[in-house]
GROMACS .gro file of C-alpha atoms in nm:
model
  375
    1UNK     CA    1   6.099   3.531   7.804
    2UNK     CA    2   6.381   3.506   8.010
    3UNK     CA    3   6.382   3.612   8.391
    4UNK     CA    4   6.463   3.968   8.410
    5UNK     CA    5   6.514   3.985   8.828
    6UNK     CA    6   6.547   4.382   8.928
    7UNK     CA    7   6.584   4.478   9.301
    8UNK     CA    8   6.322   4.682   9.375
    9UNK     CA    9   6.150   4.863   9.695
   10UNK     CA   10   5.823   4.728   9.810
   11UNK     CA   11   5.658   5.087   9.733
   12UNK     CA   12   5.846   5.094   9.380
   13UNK     CA   13   5.709   4.762   9.305
   14UNK     CA   14   5.343   4.945   9.380
   15UNK     CA   15   5.440   5.189   9.135
   16UNK     CA   16   5.520   4.939   8.827
   17UNK     CA   17   5.304   4.724   8.862
   18UNK     CA   18   5.031   5.028   8.863
   19UNK     CA   19   5.187   5.128   8.510
   20UNK     CA   20   5.215   4.756   8.391
   21UNK     CA   21   4.857   4.696   8.447
   22UNK     CA   22   4.772   5.008   8.286
   23UNK     CA   23   4.744   5.272   8.530
   24UNK     CA   24   4.790   5.647   8.317
   25UNK     CA   25   4.663   5.847   8.632
   26UNK     CA   26   4.823   5.911   9.029
   27UNK     CA   27   4.677   6.187   9.206
   28UNK     CA   28   4.817   6.181   9.624
   29UNK     CA   29   4.961   6.344   9.886
   30UNK     CA   30   5.290   6.252   9.997
   31UNK     CA   31   5.278   6.084  10.363
   32UNK     CA   32   5.510   5.833  10.561
   33UNK     CA   33   5.549   5.533  10.450
   34UNK     CA   34   5.412   5.558  10.136
   35UNK     CA   35   5.557   5.870  10.010
   36UNK     CA   36   5.782   5.719   9.774
   37UNK     CA   37   5.541   5.578   9.537
   38UNK     CA   38   5.456   5.951   9.503
   39UNK     CA   39   5.816   6.057   9.459
   40UNK     CA   40   5.791   5.758   9.159
   41UNK     CA   41   5.533   5.815   9.014
   42UNK     CA   42   5.577   6.206   8.952
   43UNK     CA   43   5.867   6.093   8.682
   44UNK     CA   44   5.696   5.747   8.556
   45UNK     CA   45   5.363   5.902   8.476
   46UNK     CA   46   5.507   6.150   8.220
   47UNK     CA   47   5.727   5.876   8.051
   48UNK     CA   48   5.455   5.675   8.002
   49UNK     CA   49   5.194   5.924   7.914
   50UNK     CA   50   5.033   5.942   8.182
   51UNK     CA   51   4.953   6.254   8.438
   52UNK     CA   52   5.060   6.275   8.802
   53UNK     CA   53   4.907   6.559   9.055
   54UNK     CA   54   5.016   6.647   9.397
   55UNK     CA   55   4.694   6.760   9.566
   56UNK     CA   56   4.632   6.970   9.861
   57UNK     CA   57   4.491   6.653  10.066
   58UNK     CA   58   4.389   6.309  10.092
   59UNK     CA   59   4.010   6.448  10.032
   60UNK     CA   60   4.149   6.583   9.728
   61UNK     CA   61   4.311   6.279   9.616
   62UNK     CA   62   4.043   6.048   9.644
   63UNK     CA   63   3.826   6.272   9.415
   64UNK     CA   64   4.026   6.338   9.173
   65UNK     CA   65   4.104   5.963   9.079
   66UNK     CA   66   3.726   5.898   9.109
   67UNK     CA   67   3.659   6.171   8.858
   68UNK     CA   68   3.970   6.022   8.609
   69UNK     CA   69   3.857   5.677   8.683
   70UNK     CA   70   3.495   5.790   8.554
   71UNK     CA   71   3.638   5.949   8.265
   72UNK     CA   72   3.795   5.599   8.140
   73UNK     CA   73   4.143   5.626   8.315
   74UNK     CA   74   4.289   5.344   8.450
   75UNK     CA   75   4.410   5.545   8.842
   76UNK     CA   76   4.588   5.486   9.201
   77UNK     CA   77   4.676   5.684   9.461
   78UNK     CA   78   4.828   5.566   9.815
   79UNK     CA   79   4.810   5.676  10.147
   80UNK     CA   80   4.867   5.583  10.515
   81UNK     CA   81   4.654   5.589  10.857
   82UNK     CA   82   4.560   5.940  10.865
   83UNK     CA   83   4.535   5.959  10.494
   84UNK     CA   84   4.293   5.697  10.479
   85UNK     CA   85   4.105   5.827  10.735
   86UNK     CA   86   4.083   6.130  10.566
   87UNK     CA   87   3.966   5.924  10.227
   88UNK     CA   88   3.655   5.722  10.392
   89UNK     CA   89   3.362   5.976  10.258
   90UNK     CA   90   3.495   5.939   9.883
   91UNK     CA   91   3.558   5.592   9.940
   92UNK     CA   92   3.176   5.572   9.991
   93UNK     CA   93   3.110   5.794   9.673
   94UNK     CA   94   3.356   5.576   9.512
   95UNK     CA   95   3.141   5.226   9.618
   96UNK     CA   96   2.832   5.411   9.482
   97UNK     CA   97   2.920   5.566   9.158
   98UNK     CA   98   3.065   5.197   9.108
   99UNK     CA   99   3.428   5.369   9.013
  100UNK     CA  100   3.708   5.147   8.912
  101UNK     CA  101   3.973   5.276   9.147
  102UNK     CA  102   4.282   5.171   9.342
  103UNK     CA  103   4.445   5.293   9.705
  104UNK     CA  104   4.712   5.188   9.835
  105UNK     CA  105   4.765   5.201  10.237
  106UNK     CA  106   5.063   5.097  10.373
  107UNK     CA  107   5.012   5.070  10.711
  108UNK     CA  108   5.173   5.267  10.997
  109UNK     CA  109   5.169   5.294  11.422
  110UNK     CA  110   4.847   5.450  11.486
  111UNK     CA  111   4.654   5.573  11.608
  112UNK     CA  112   4.639   5.985  11.492
  113UNK     CA  113   4.999   6.062  11.385
  114UNK     CA  114   5.120   5.781  11.586
  115UNK     CA  115   5.480   5.636  11.493
  116UNK     CA  116   5.505   5.745  11.155
  117UNK     CA  117   5.816   5.525  11.067
  118UNK     CA  118   5.717   5.243  11.271
  119UNK     CA  119   5.481   4.948  11.118
  120UNK     CA  120   5.177   4.787  11.210
  121UNK     CA  121   4.862   4.625  11.107
  122UNK     CA  122   4.627   4.859  11.294
  123UNK     CA  123   4.393   4.956  10.971
  124UNK     CA  124   4.271   4.621  10.887
  125UNK     CA  125   3.950   4.714  11.006
  126UNK     CA  126   3.913   5.060  10.875
  127UNK     CA  127   3.953   4.907  10.514
  128UNK     CA  128   3.636   4.724  10.546
  129UNK     CA  129   3.415   4.928  10.770
  130UNK     CA  130   3.587   5.280  10.749
  131UNK     CA  131   3.326   5.458  10.561
  132UNK     CA  132   2.946   5.454  10.665
  133UNK     CA  133   2.628   5.241  10.565
  134UNK     CA  134   2.648   4.916  10.398
  135UNK     CA  135   2.927   4.889  10.122
  136UNK     CA  136   3.174   4.647  10.001
  137UNK     CA  137   3.552   4.626   9.889
  138UNK     CA  138   3.818   4.448   9.814
  139UNK     CA  139   4.138   4.418  10.009
  140UNK     CA  140   4.434   4.245   9.874
  141UNK     CA  141   4.780   4.166  10.145
  142UNK     CA  142   5.111   4.180   9.980
  143UNK     CA  143   5.336   4.020  10.220
  144UNK     CA  144   5.640   4.055  10.000
  145UNK     CA  145   5.825   4.320   9.736
  146UNK     CA  146   5.752   4.044   9.431
  147UNK     CA  147   5.375   4.041   9.585
  148UNK     CA  148   5.350   4.409   9.589
  149UNK     CA  149   5.405   4.451   9.218
  150UNK     CA  150   5.159   4.122   9.142
  151UNK     CA  151   4.897   4.197   9.403
  152UNK     CA  152   4.901   4.607   9.280
  153UNK     CA  153   4.808   4.416   8.903
  154UNK     CA  154   4.545   4.218   9.018
  155UNK     CA  155   4.429   4.508   9.236
  156UNK     CA  156   4.399   4.709   8.897
  157UNK     CA  157   4.219   4.381   8.689
  158UNK     CA  158   3.929   4.330   9.003
  159UNK     CA  159   3.878   4.708   9.010
  160UNK     CA  160   3.810   4.712   8.659
  161UNK     CA  161   3.612   4.369   8.609
  162UNK     CA  162   3.386   4.431   8.901
  163UNK     CA  163   3.374   4.850   8.890
  164UNK     CA  164   3.464   4.862   9.246
  165UNK     CA  165   3.782   5.023   9.493
  166UNK     CA  166   4.012   4.786   9.583
  167UNK     CA  167   4.244   4.868   9.834
  168UNK     CA  168   4.619   4.719   9.868
  169UNK     CA  169   4.716   4.728  10.261
  170UNK     CA  170   5.057   4.728  10.263
  171UNK     CA  171   5.271   4.820  10.550
  172UNK     CA  172   5.603   5.035  10.662
  173UNK     CA  173   5.822   4.705  10.649
  174UNK     CA  174   5.691   4.571  10.307
  175UNK     CA  175   5.717   4.965  10.128
  176UNK     CA  176   6.056   4.975  10.241
  177UNK     CA  177   6.177   4.616  10.197
  178UNK     CA  178   6.405   4.573   9.894
  179UNK     CA  179   6.390   4.221   9.751
  180UNK     CA  180   6.470   4.099   9.351
  181UNK     CA  181   6.147   4.026   9.141
  182UNK     CA  182   6.115   3.930   8.814
  183UNK     CA  183   5.942   4.142   8.600
  184UNK     CA  184   5.988   3.971   8.262
  185UNK     CA  185   5.648   3.814   8.265
  186UNK     CA  186   5.382   3.980   8.076
  187UNK     CA  187   5.084   4.046   8.271
  188UNK     CA  188   4.723   3.927   8.214
  189UNK     CA  189   4.525   4.305   8.189
  190UNK     CA  190   4.167   4.326   8.277
  191UNK     CA  191   4.005   4.643   8.100
  192UNK     CA  192   3.659   4.744   8.184
  193UNK     CA  193   3.321   4.671   7.990
  194UNK     CA  194   3.216   5.020   7.790
  195UNK     CA  195   2.858   5.058   7.592
  196UNK     CA  196   2.842   4.979   7.200
  197UNK     CA  197   2.486   5.171   7.174
  198UNK     CA  198   2.379   5.492   7.248
  199UNK     CA  199   1.997   5.406   7.182
  200UNK     CA  200   1.817   5.291   7.558
  201UNK     CA  201   2.187   5.328   7.740
  202UNK     CA  202   2.124   5.320   8.074
  203UNK     CA  203   2.436   5.329   8.296
  204UNK     CA  204   2.360   5.159   8.612
  205UNK     CA  205   2.163   4.888   8.401
  206UNK     CA  206   2.338   4.558   8.426
  207UNK     CA  207   2.307   4.228   8.287
  208UNK     CA  208   2.352   3.872   8.479
  209UNK     CA  209   2.673   3.987   8.564
  210UNK     CA  210   2.559   4.259   8.788
  211UNK     CA  211   2.849   4.466   8.673
  212UNK     CA  212   2.711   4.822   8.499
  213UNK     CA  213   2.833   4.915   8.173
  214UNK     CA  214   2.914   5.266   8.232
  215UNK     CA  215   3.007   5.488   7.964
  216UNK     CA  216   3.338   5.701   8.020
  217UNK     CA  217   3.293   6.062   8.068
  218UNK     CA  218   3.285   6.254   7.726
  219UNK     CA  219   3.255   6.000   7.465
  220UNK     CA  220   2.893   6.093   7.406
  221UNK     CA  221   2.681   5.930   7.621
  222UNK     CA  222   2.449   6.109   7.873
  223UNK     CA  223   2.586   6.018   8.233
  224UNK     CA  224   2.475   6.080   8.548
  225UNK     CA  225   2.664   6.006   8.890
  226UNK     CA  226   2.553   6.073   9.236
  227UNK     CA  227   2.626   5.934   9.599
  228UNK     CA  228   2.243   5.949   9.649
  229UNK     CA  229   2.063   5.603   9.566
  230UNK     CA  230   1.998   5.619   9.185
  231UNK     CA  231   1.800   5.393   8.948
  232UNK     CA  232   1.952   5.275   8.652
  233UNK     CA  233   1.952   5.587   8.456
  234UNK     CA  234   2.181   5.740   8.735
  235UNK     CA  235   1.964   6.021   8.847
  236UNK     CA  236   1.848   6.006   9.229
  237UNK     CA  237   1.521   5.817   9.383
  238UNK     CA  238   1.412   5.796   9.749
  239UNK     CA  239   1.185   5.455   9.609
  240UNK     CA  240   1.299   5.210   9.858
  241UNK     CA  241   1.286   4.926   9.660
  242UNK     CA  242   1.499   5.073   9.414
  243UNK     CA  243   1.735   5.120   9.708
  244UNK     CA  244   1.733   4.782   9.844
  245UNK     CA  245   1.802   4.617   9.498
  246UNK     CA  246   2.114   4.878   9.458
  247UNK     CA  247   2.249   4.766   9.782
  248UNK     CA  248   2.178   4.391   9.711
  249UNK     CA  249   2.373   4.439   9.381
  250UNK     CA  250   2.689   4.628   9.495
  251UNK     CA  251   2.717   4.329   9.760
  252UNK     CA  252   2.595   4.031   9.547
  253UNK     CA  253   2.836   4.141   9.205
  254UNK     CA  254   3.156   4.056   9.452
  255UNK     CA  255   2.994   3.782   9.644
  256UNK     CA  256   2.857   3.594   9.282
  257UNK     CA  257   3.190   3.597   9.215
  258UNK     CA  258   3.408   3.488   9.505
  259UNK     CA  259   3.563   3.217   9.352
  260UNK     CA  260   3.746   3.457   9.126
  261UNK     CA  261   3.840   3.724   9.403
  262UNK     CA  262   3.923   3.522   9.703
  263UNK     CA  263   4.298   3.377   9.736
  264UNK     CA  264   4.463   3.223  10.082
  265UNK     CA  265   4.813   3.073  10.077
  266UNK     CA  266   4.814   2.713  10.261
  267UNK     CA  267   5.094   2.531  10.386
  268UNK     CA  268   5.099   2.193  10.555
  269UNK     CA  269   4.715   2.239  10.711
  270UNK     CA  270   4.623   1.884  10.637
  271UNK     CA  271   4.748   1.737  10.893
  272UNK     CA  272   4.823   2.037  11.121
  273UNK     CA  273   4.720   2.014  11.503
  274UNK     CA  274   4.821   2.403  11.588
  275UNK     CA  275   4.751   2.648  11.264
  276UNK     CA  276   4.831   2.985  11.233
  277UNK     CA  277   4.625   3.237  11.041
  278UNK     CA  278   4.755   3.566  10.951
  279UNK     CA  279   4.862   3.853  10.667
  280UNK     CA  280   5.120   4.057  10.530
  281UNK     CA  281   5.449   4.127  10.686
  282UNK     CA  282   5.338   3.877  10.986
  283UNK     CA  283   5.334   3.571  10.755
  284UNK     CA  284   5.668   3.557  10.688
  285UNK     CA  285   5.751   3.518  11.079
  286UNK     CA  286   5.505   3.232  11.062
  287UNK     CA  287   5.672   3.070  10.758
  288UNK     CA  288   5.946   3.018  10.977
  289UNK     CA  289   5.823   2.902  11.264
  290UNK     CA  290   5.612   2.670  11.097
  291UNK     CA  291   5.917   2.552  10.930
  292UNK     CA  292   6.076   2.551  11.324
  293UNK     CA  293   5.817   2.367  11.454
  294UNK     CA  294   5.819   2.098  11.199
  295UNK     CA  295   6.192   2.025  11.229
  296UNK     CA  296   6.174   1.942  11.607
  297UNK     CA  297   5.851   1.698  11.496
  298UNK     CA  298   5.538   1.945  11.581
  299UNK     CA  299   5.277   1.952  11.326
  300UNK     CA  300   5.201   2.260  11.290
  301UNK     CA  301   5.072   2.460  10.945
  302UNK     CA  302   4.959   2.817  10.832
  303UNK     CA  303   4.688   2.970  10.625
  304UNK     CA  304   4.779   3.358  10.483
  305UNK     CA  305   4.516   3.555  10.380
  306UNK     CA  306   4.570   3.743  10.036
  307UNK     CA  307   4.268   3.852  10.000
  308UNK     CA  308   4.136   3.978  10.322
  309UNK     CA  309   3.773   4.138  10.253
  310UNK     CA  310   3.577   3.975  10.133
  311UNK     CA  311   3.599   3.765  10.403
  312UNK     CA  312   3.375   3.441  10.375
  313UNK     CA  313   3.345   3.199  10.661
  314UNK     CA  314   3.277   2.907  10.437
  315UNK     CA  315   3.603   2.928  10.266
  316UNK     CA  316   3.798   2.993  10.514
  317UNK     CA  317   3.659   2.692  10.745
  318UNK     CA  318   3.731   2.459  10.434
  319UNK     CA  319   4.072   2.574  10.392
  320UNK     CA  320   4.218   2.585  10.745
  321UNK     CA  321   4.186   2.173  10.843
  322UNK     CA  322   4.124   1.991  11.150
  323UNK     CA  323   4.376   2.201  11.367
  324UNK     CA  324   4.222   2.226  11.710
  325UNK     CA  325   4.420   2.531  11.802
  326UNK     CA  326   4.426   2.827  11.620
  327UNK     CA  327   4.712   3.141  11.647
  328UNK     CA  328   4.614   3.462  11.480
  329UNK     CA  329   4.938   3.678  11.549
  330UNK     CA  330   4.911   4.019  11.426
  331UNK     CA  331   5.053   4.395  11.490
  332UNK     CA  332   4.744   4.509  11.666
  333UNK     CA  333   4.520   4.467  11.971
  334UNK     CA  334   4.350   4.229  11.790
  335UNK     CA  335   4.152   4.257  11.458
  336UNK     CA  336   4.154   3.936  11.249
  337UNK     CA  337   4.133   3.714  11.506
  338UNK     CA  338   3.726   3.854  11.589
  339UNK     CA  339   3.711   3.752  11.209
  340UNK     CA  340   3.848   3.421  11.296
  341UNK     CA  341   3.663   3.323  11.618
  342UNK     CA  342   3.351   3.430  11.409
  343UNK     CA  343   3.407   3.123  11.140
  344UNK     CA  344   3.496   2.885  11.454
  345UNK     CA  345   3.363   2.982  11.717
  346UNK     CA  346   3.371   2.684  12.052
  347UNK     CA  347   3.453   2.421  11.805
  348UNK     CA  348   3.838   2.511  11.830
  349UNK     CA  349   4.067   2.699  12.009
  350UNK     CA  350   4.146   3.060  11.870
  351UNK     CA  351   4.462   3.199  12.048
  352UNK     CA  352   4.526   3.596  11.969
  353UNK     CA  353   4.866   3.710  11.956
  354UNK     CA  354   4.944   4.064  11.902
  355UNK     CA  355   5.245   4.344  11.943
  356UNK     CA  356   5.160   4.672  11.930
  357UNK     CA  357   5.510   4.845  11.996
  358UNK     CA  358   5.579   4.918  11.682
  359UNK     CA  359   5.820   4.604  11.608
  360UNK     CA  360   5.766   4.309  11.396
  361UNK     CA  361   5.660   3.978  11.520
  362UNK     CA  362   6.000   3.729  11.504
  363UNK     CA  363   5.963   3.376  11.486
  364UNK     CA  364   6.137   3.315  11.804
  365UNK     CA  365   5.859   3.537  11.972
  366UNK     CA  366   5.606   3.312  11.809
  367UNK     CA  367   5.777   2.968  11.920
  368UNK     CA  368   5.839   3.156  12.281
  369UNK     CA  369   5.467   3.232  12.281
  370UNK     CA  370   5.346   2.858  12.192
  371UNK     CA  371   5.556   2.780  12.496
  372UNK     CA  372   5.449   3.040  12.731
  373UNK     CA  373   5.085   2.968  12.690
  374UNK     CA  374   5.118   2.582  12.627
  375UNK     CA  375   5.033   2.565  12.308
   0.00000   0.00000   0.00000
């Protein structure tokens, strides 16, 4: 098929990627800078035979998509920091019942209401630790409109494959950026596995994949979903051994498949003496800075996190080459840098570069920062 280039806004690309992946249920509450997703979904869902519901708040929104997911639909909701905070209890519930859901969080300046139209990367740790208890999520980070489309498809596929919540962590700038993308490529689509035999059916019984084949509600199987610790039957138990095995399985179904889940993008790390680690919109400024440094004879390289979580120290260490100095630019007070320091300890010099005024980090600022810090 020949290329079909379409000029799209980042939020529009998310909606079209979701539809291409098979999403047919959207529930959400409008919030800047993700509002266009709700607006477009209100139009597009009926066109493709899907359902759009504007809920009364973000608590209702996440619970609505959990319910629709357990009934067999591929689902999406979109929000920003304040709304994402309200979704945290529902996110924990989705982890526990193993509901395949996708949440788009378009980061804006915080905390609280903050600055609704200003960019930040302040929600990074919230995606991983926002809800209580030991839980595991997949977090993907686009740095372009094209990736907003492709990673939304990937997010739906991963949610279905591992029966796990997946978060697409975008930001105000990516959400409102307009770039041409190629929509002619037919995406690979993954559907959740379903049980075939009613005899002896247990919703949370698993095989070597550790991913249960839970029947969709209303298909004739006996189903039970609870946020309480549960056995293979889906019913509550207070047995400590069952509880431990459940939490370990929720972890291992992802960590046994890190090769499938984790993605990086590296640029000339092999001979780099200075390495940048970044994600999302900030990685675009890093890319230009690396080009400028290379053109002036400096051996610079970069590692961009496409998958932010699960975060695997060994894979980061191996992907990072041998650069002795690592600079971590991010639009917050220092979140990604904490993970990078955990990986390298005192073996390399890890330097944070933080900006928290609501503006992007430019390539020129990165170059100036290196000079000021004598790096």
